[in-house]
Amino acid sequence: MSSKILVVDDEKNILELIRFNLELNQFDVITATDGEVAISMIKAESDIDLIILDLMLPTIDGIEVCKILKRDEKTKDIPVIMLTAKGTETDKIFGLEIGADDYVTKPFSVKELTARVKAQLRRSDTLKQDEDIIVVNSMTINKNQHSVSINNKEIVLTLKEYEVLKLLAENKGKVYTRDQLLNQVWGYDYFGETRTVDVHIRHIRKKIEEYDSSNEYIETIRGVGYKIK
């Protein structure tokens, strides 16, 4: 069964270009031209596997659409690739911080976009197929259910927060540099944009501390990176 991809962009020529090339790669593609319609389609379609989301949209912009998706338990794990003409480091970091899984700037290579789509779908499939339980102090990571809990109380994490925490927990004691985390969790070279790793670590710590402030789960190794003891 082919993966279903929603492409959201108000430029119809870009929509058709992306649709044509993704369909050549055997993807099932649906489209929307504004944020409000996109949200309605996502709620109506229960089997969307990935969203390509333009930043500048009428009615509701891409940033707000992404925020809405990542707040909703039913849609927070759908991979989102931001597609926009804005290409500054600040724009990229902001997009990633609100939960986007990847960021492609216009003008873009269709081949690169297709490769990134395939990479995100592989990562999503891997998460769905993961099994087993990881226990760290009072925290339990259920890889089969893609959930994290402390003292049986579930912590709501974004997809990337979960992947960072799981990677560190699976490799207890191993120090990961920021570049290694970027490469293994995001899968691409973000040209030194390691600040996004620090932001995700900070968010994870804050969420964990709400349930267990007595244990330091993620340790900072100054000048190197992070590890779970």
mmCIF file of C-alpha atoms in Angstrom:
data_model
loop_
_atom_site.group_PDB
_atom_site.id
_atom_site.type_symbol
_atom_site.label_atom_id
_atom_site.label_comp_id
_atom_site.label_asym_id
_atom_site.label_seq_id
_atom_site.Cartn_x
_atom_site.Cartn_y
_atom_site.Cartn_z
ATOM 1 C CA MET A 1 0.000 0.000 0.000
ATOM 2 C CA SER A 2 1.459 3.387 -0.997
ATOM 3 C CA SER A 3 2.015 6.146 1.552
ATOM 4 C CA LYS A 4 -0.456 9.047 1.512
ATOM 5 C CA ILE A 5 1.093 12.532 1.438
ATOM 6 C CA LEU A 6 -0.705 15.839 1.906
ATOM 7 C CA VAL A 7 0.937 18.776 0.107
ATOM 8 C CA VAL A 8 -0.160 22.235 1.264
ATOM 9 C CA ASP A 9 0.878 25.252 -0.831
ATOM 10 C CA ASP A 10 -1.014 28.234 -2.243
ATOM 11 C CA GLU A 11 1.053 28.209 -5.456
ATOM 12 C CA LYS A 12 -0.753 25.776 -7.737
ATOM 13 C CA ASN A 13 2.207 25.297 -10.088
ATOM 14 C CA ILE A 14 4.315 24.110 -7.125
ATOM 15 C CA LEU A 15 1.502 21.831 -5.974
ATOM 16 C CA GLU A 16 1.318 20.197 -9.387
ATOM 17 C CA LEU A 17 5.109 19.890 -9.666
ATOM 18 C CA ILE A 18 5.329 18.123 -6.302
ATOM 19 C CA ARG A 19 2.261 15.983 -6.963
ATOM 20 C CA PHE A 20 3.567 14.843 -10.362
ATOM 21 C CA ASN A 21 6.963 13.823 -9.021
ATOM 22 C CA LEU A 22 5.675 12.121 -5.887
ATOM 23 C CA GLU A 23 3.130 10.167 -7.909
ATOM 24 C CA LEU A 24 5.976 9.055 -10.195
ATOM 25 C CA ASN A 25 7.455 7.549 -7.039
ATOM 26 C CA GLN A 26 4.231 5.663 -6.324
ATOM 27 C CA PHE A 27 2.950 7.939 -3.535
ATOM 28 C CA ASP A 28 -0.728 8.732 -3.049
ATOM 29 C CA VAL A 29 -0.925 12.542 -3.076
ATOM 30 C CA ILE A 30 -3.680 14.892 -1.911
ATOM 31 C CA THR A 31 -3.408 18.691 -1.905
ATOM 32 C CA ALA A 32 -4.696 21.835 -0.210
ATOM 33 C CA THR A 33 -4.113 25.509 -0.985
ATOM 34 C CA ASP A 34 -4.716 27.087 2.429
ATOM 35 C CA GLY A 35 -4.231 26.248 6.097
ATOM 36 C CA GLU A 36 -7.878 25.992 7.075
ATOM 37 C CA VAL A 37 -8.640 23.470 4.334
ATOM 38 C CA ALA A 38 -5.500 21.529 5.236
ATOM 39 C CA ILE A 39 -6.579 21.149 8.866
ATOM 40 C CA SER A 40 -10.044 20.001 7.778
ATOM 41 C CA MET A 41 -8.516 17.413 5.430
ATOM 42 C CA ILE A 42 -6.141 16.123 8.115
ATOM 43 C CA LYS A 43 -9.060 15.650 10.515
ATOM 44 C CA ALA A 44 -11.115 13.919 7.813
ATOM 45 C CA GLU A 45 -8.311 11.702 6.483
ATOM 46 C CA SER A 46 -7.125 9.182 9.072
ATOM 47 C CA ASP A 47 -4.348 7.681 6.975
ATOM 48 C CA ILE A 48 -2.091 10.621 6.064
ATOM 49 C CA ASP A 49 1.527 9.478 6.432
ATOM 50 C CA LEU A 50 3.377 12.764 5.845
ATOM 51 C CA ILE A 51 2.658 16.458 5.253
ATOM 52 C CA ILE A 52 4.613 18.887 3.065
ATOM 53 C CA LEU A 53 3.611 22.269 4.448
ATOM 54 C CA ASP A 54 4.286 25.713 2.992
ATOM 55 C CA LEU A 55 5.044 28.389 5.578
ATOM 56 C CA MET A 56 3.142 31.271 3.944
ATOM 57 C CA LEU A 57 -0.502 30.263 3.521
ATOM 58 C CA PRO A 58 -3.828 32.108 3.427
ATOM 59 C CA THR A 59 -6.367 31.801 6.286
ATOM 60 C CA ILE A 60 -3.997 29.958 8.656
ATOM 61 C CA ASP A 61 -0.243 30.043 8.046
ATOM 62 C CA GLY A 62 2.001 26.984 8.046
ATOM 63 C CA ILE A 63 3.496 27.736 11.467
ATOM 64 C CA GLU A 64 0.072 27.735 13.100
ATOM 65 C CA VAL A 65 -0.997 24.621 11.185
ATOM 66 C CA CYS A 66 2.111 22.828 12.453
ATOM 67 C CA LYS A 67 1.450 23.951 16.032
ATOM 68 C CA ILE A 68 -2.130 22.664 15.826
ATOM 69 C CA LEU A 69 -0.957 19.294 14.491
ATOM 70 C CA LYS A 70 1.735 18.835 17.136
ATOM 71 C CA ARG A 71 -0.677 19.684 19.979
ATOM 72 C CA ASP A 72 -3.184 17.043 18.874
ATOM 73 C CA GLU A 73 -2.550 13.509 20.143
ATOM 74 C CA LYS A 74 -3.999 12.054 16.925
ATOM 75 C CA THR A 75 -1.750 14.014 14.567
ATOM 76 C CA LYS A 76 1.413 14.877 16.563
ATOM 77 C CA ASP A 77 3.403 11.970 15.087
ATOM 78 C CA ILE A 78 2.709 12.750 11.417
ATOM 79 C CA PRO A 79 6.057 13.885 9.922
ATOM 80 C CA VAL A 80 5.969 17.489 8.659
ATOM 81 C CA ILE A 81 8.366 18.888 6.068
ATOM 82 C CA MET A 82 8.244 22.698 5.992
ATOM 83 C CA LEU A 83 8.456 24.177 2.496
ATOM 84 C CA THR A 84 9.088 27.897 2.259
ATOM 85 C CA ALA A 85 10.911 30.713 0.543
ATOM 86 C CA LYS A 86 12.345 31.799 3.877
ATOM 87 C CA GLY A 87 15.795 30.317 4.320
ATOM 88 C CA THR A 88 17.531 32.117 7.170
ATOM 89 C CA GLU A 89 18.949 30.125 10.068
ATOM 90 C CA THR A 90 16.420 31.719 12.437
ATOM 91 C CA ASP A 91 13.487 30.632 10.257
ATOM 92 C CA LYS A 92 14.825 27.075 10.063
ATOM 93 C CA ILE A 93 15.405 26.799 13.795
ATOM 94 C CA PHE A 94 11.948 28.212 14.554
ATOM 95 C CA GLY A 95 10.307 25.724 12.211
ATOM 96 C CA LEU A 96 12.157 22.821 13.821
ATOM 97 C CA GLU A 97 11.464 24.065 17.340
ATOM 98 C CA ILE A 98 7.703 23.997 16.843
ATOM 99 C CA GLY A 99 7.851 20.378 15.747
ATOM 100 C CA ALA A 100 8.603 20.323 12.011
ATOM 101 C CA ASP A 101 10.679 17.269 11.111
ATOM 102 C CA ASP A 102 12.532 18.799 8.181
ATOM 103 C CA TYR A 103 12.862 22.101 6.322
ATOM 104 C CA VAL A 104 13.255 22.688 2.573
ATOM 105 C CA THR A 105 13.658 26.152 1.069
ATOM 106 C CA LYS A 106 12.425 27.409 -2.291
ATOM 107 C CA PRO A 107 13.699 27.107 -4.938
ATOM 108 C CA PHE A 108 14.206 23.436 -4.233
ATOM 109 C CA SER A 109 15.365 20.310 -6.002
ATOM 110 C CA VAL A 110 12.450 17.942 -6.578
ATOM 111 C CA LYS A 111 14.825 14.995 -6.280
ATOM 112 C CA GLU A 112 16.072 16.251 -2.904
ATOM 113 C CA LEU A 113 12.518 16.839 -1.656
ATOM 114 C CA THR A 114 11.529 13.321 -2.743
ATOM 115 C CA ALA A 115 14.588 11.882 -0.973
ATOM 116 C CA ARG A 116 13.687 13.732 2.204
ATOM 117 C CA VAL A 117 10.110 12.465 1.995
ATOM 118 C CA LYS A 118 11.367 8.890 1.720
ATOM 119 C CA ALA A 119 13.788 9.404 4.624
ATOM 120 C CA GLN A 120 11.068 10.767 6.912
ATOM 121 C CA LEU A 121 8.729 7.911 6.013
ATOM 122 C CA ARG A 122 11.482 5.378 6.773
ATOM 123 C CA ARG A 123 12.034 6.986 10.171
ATOM 124 C CA SER A 124 8.318 7.004 10.864
ATOM 125 C CA ASP A 125 8.026 3.330 9.868
ATOM 126 C CA THR A 126 10.960 2.448 12.117
ATOM 127 C CA LEU A 127 9.259 4.100 15.060
ATOM 128 C CA LYS A 128 6.052 2.191 14.377
ATOM 129 C CA GLN A 129 7.919 -1.116 14.209
ATOM 130 C CA ASP A 130 10.038 -0.554 17.327
ATOM 131 C CA GLU A 131 9.369 -2.842 20.282
ATOM 132 C CA ASP A 132 10.529 -3.379 23.861
ATOM 133 C CA ILE A 133 10.704 -1.312 27.019
ATOM 134 C CA ILE A 134 13.496 0.969 28.254
ATOM 135 C CA VAL A 135 13.584 1.882 31.948
ATOM 136 C CA VAL A 136 15.662 4.757 33.337
ATOM 137 C CA ASN A 137 15.095 5.545 37.019
ATOM 138 C CA SER A 138 11.350 6.258 37.273
ATOM 139 C CA MET A 139 10.947 6.680 33.505
ATOM 140 C CA THR A 140 9.628 4.009 31.161
ATOM 141 C CA ILE A 141 9.920 4.270 27.384
ATOM 142 C CA ASN A 142 7.545 1.900 25.608
ATOM 143 C CA LYS A 143 8.962 1.660 22.093
ATOM 144 C CA ASN A 144 6.055 -0.433 20.864
ATOM 145 C CA GLN A 145 3.498 2.154 21.984
ATOM 146 C CA HIS A 146 5.800 5.109 21.244
ATOM 147 C CA SER A 147 5.160 6.470 24.737
ATOM 148 C CA VAL A 148 7.116 7.814 27.687
ATOM 149 C CA SER A 149 5.884 7.746 31.275
ATOM 150 C CA ILE A 150 7.202 8.523 34.741
ATOM 151 C CA ASN A 151 5.581 6.737 37.684
ATOM 152 C CA ASN A 152 2.858 5.568 35.262
ATOM 153 C CA LYS A 153 2.039 9.141 34.207
ATOM 154 C CA GLU A 154 2.487 9.715 30.488
ATOM 155 C CA ILE A 155 4.657 12.580 29.241
ATOM 156 C CA VAL A 156 3.547 14.146 25.962
ATOM 157 C CA LEU A 157 6.552 14.630 23.677
ATOM 158 C CA THR A 158 6.866 15.704 20.066
ATOM 159 C CA LEU A 159 8.189 13.118 17.605
ATOM 160 C CA LYS A 160 11.699 14.591 17.599
ATOM 161 C CA GLU A 161 11.768 14.945 21.403
ATOM 162 C CA TYR A 162 10.816 11.290 21.655
ATOM 163 C CA GLU A 163 13.500 10.241 19.160
ATOM 164 C CA VAL A 164 16.218 12.197 20.991
ATOM 165 C CA LEU A 165 15.217 10.755 24.359
ATOM 166 C CA LYS A 166 14.923 7.216 22.992
ATOM 167 C CA LEU A 167 18.318 7.382 21.282
ATOM 168 C CA LEU A 168 20.026 8.553 24.477
ATOM 169 C CA ALA A 169 18.159 5.986 26.606
ATOM 170 C CA GLU A 170 19.022 3.130 24.236
ATOM 171 C CA ASN A 171 22.684 4.059 24.608
ATOM 172 C CA LYS A 172 22.943 4.805 28.330
ATOM 173 C CA GLY A 173 26.362 6.115 29.273
ATOM 174 C CA LYS A 174 27.316 7.040 25.704
ATOM 175 C CA VAL A 175 27.928 10.714 25.040
ATOM 176 C CA TYR A 176 26.349 12.062 21.842
ATOM 177 C CA THR A 177 27.623 15.275 20.343
ATOM 178 C CA ARG A 178 25.092 17.758 19.016
ATOM 179 C CA ASP A 179 26.168 16.972 15.459
ATOM 180 C CA GLN A 180 25.664 13.234 16.067
ATOM 181 C CA LEU A 181 22.163 13.871 17.424
ATOM 182 C CA LEU A 182 21.329 16.066 14.435
ATOM 183 C CA ASN A 183 22.565 13.402 12.044
ATOM 184 C CA GLN A 184 20.866 10.427 13.701
ATOM 185 C CA VAL A 185 17.568 12.070 14.686
ATOM 186 C CA TRP A 186 17.051 14.630 11.923
ATOM 187 C CA GLY A 187 19.083 12.745 9.358
ATOM 188 C CA TYR A 188 20.500 15.747 7.522
ATOM 189 C CA ASP A 189 23.349 18.192 7.794
ATOM 190 C CA TYR A 190 21.834 21.380 9.176
ATOM 191 C CA PHE A 191 25.093 23.267 8.619
ATOM 192 C CA GLY A 192 25.970 23.577 12.275
ATOM 193 C CA GLU A 193 22.480 24.481 13.479
ATOM 194 C CA THR A 194 23.091 22.604 16.725
ATOM 195 C CA ARG A 195 21.037 25.085 18.707
ATOM 196 C CA THR A 196 17.931 23.117 17.796
ATOM 197 C CA VAL A 197 19.369 20.126 19.725
ATOM 198 C CA ASP A 198 19.808 22.277 22.839
ATOM 199 C CA VAL A 199 16.243 23.546 22.499
ATOM 200 C CA HIS A 200 14.847 20.009 22.247
ATOM 201 C CA ILE A 201 16.902 18.845 25.240
ATOM 202 C CA ARG A 202 15.626 21.810 27.256
ATOM 203 C CA HIS A 203 12.017 20.992 26.361
ATOM 204 C CA ILE A 204 12.487 17.314 27.253
ATOM 205 C CA ARG A 205 14.032 18.189 30.626
ATOM 206 C CA LYS A 206 11.225 20.602 31.438
ATOM 207 C CA LYS A 207 8.565 17.999 30.680
ATOM 208 C CA ILE A 208 10.363 15.306 32.688
ATOM 209 C CA GLU A 209 10.861 17.610 35.692
ATOM 210 C CA GLU A 210 7.111 18.145 35.953
ATOM 211 C CA TYR A 211 6.859 14.483 37.036
ATOM 212 C CA ASP A 212 10.269 13.773 38.576
ATOM 213 C CA SER A 213 12.559 16.585 39.689
ATOM 214 C CA SER A 214 14.673 14.350 41.934
ATOM 215 C CA ASN A 215 16.651 12.654 39.139
ATOM 216 C CA GLU A 216 18.821 14.160 36.413
ATOM 217 C CA TYR A 217 17.937 12.068 33.379
ATOM 218 C CA ILE A 218 19.923 13.865 30.689
ATOM 219 C CA GLU A 219 23.422 14.978 31.653
ATOM 220 C CA THR A 220 25.242 17.762 29.811
ATOM 221 C CA ILE A 221 28.889 17.005 29.066
ATOM 222 C CA ARG A 222 30.355 20.473 28.728
ATOM 223 C CA GLY A 223 31.967 21.124 25.381
ATOM 224 C CA VAL A 224 30.882 17.724 24.032
ATOM 225 C CA GLY A 225 27.172 16.907 24.157
ATOM 226 C CA TYR A 226 24.632 14.879 26.129
ATOM 227 C CA LYS A 227 24.136 11.464 27.669
ATOM 228 C CA ILE A 228 21.781 9.529 29.908
ATOM 229 C CA LYS A 229 23.601 8.091 32.903
#
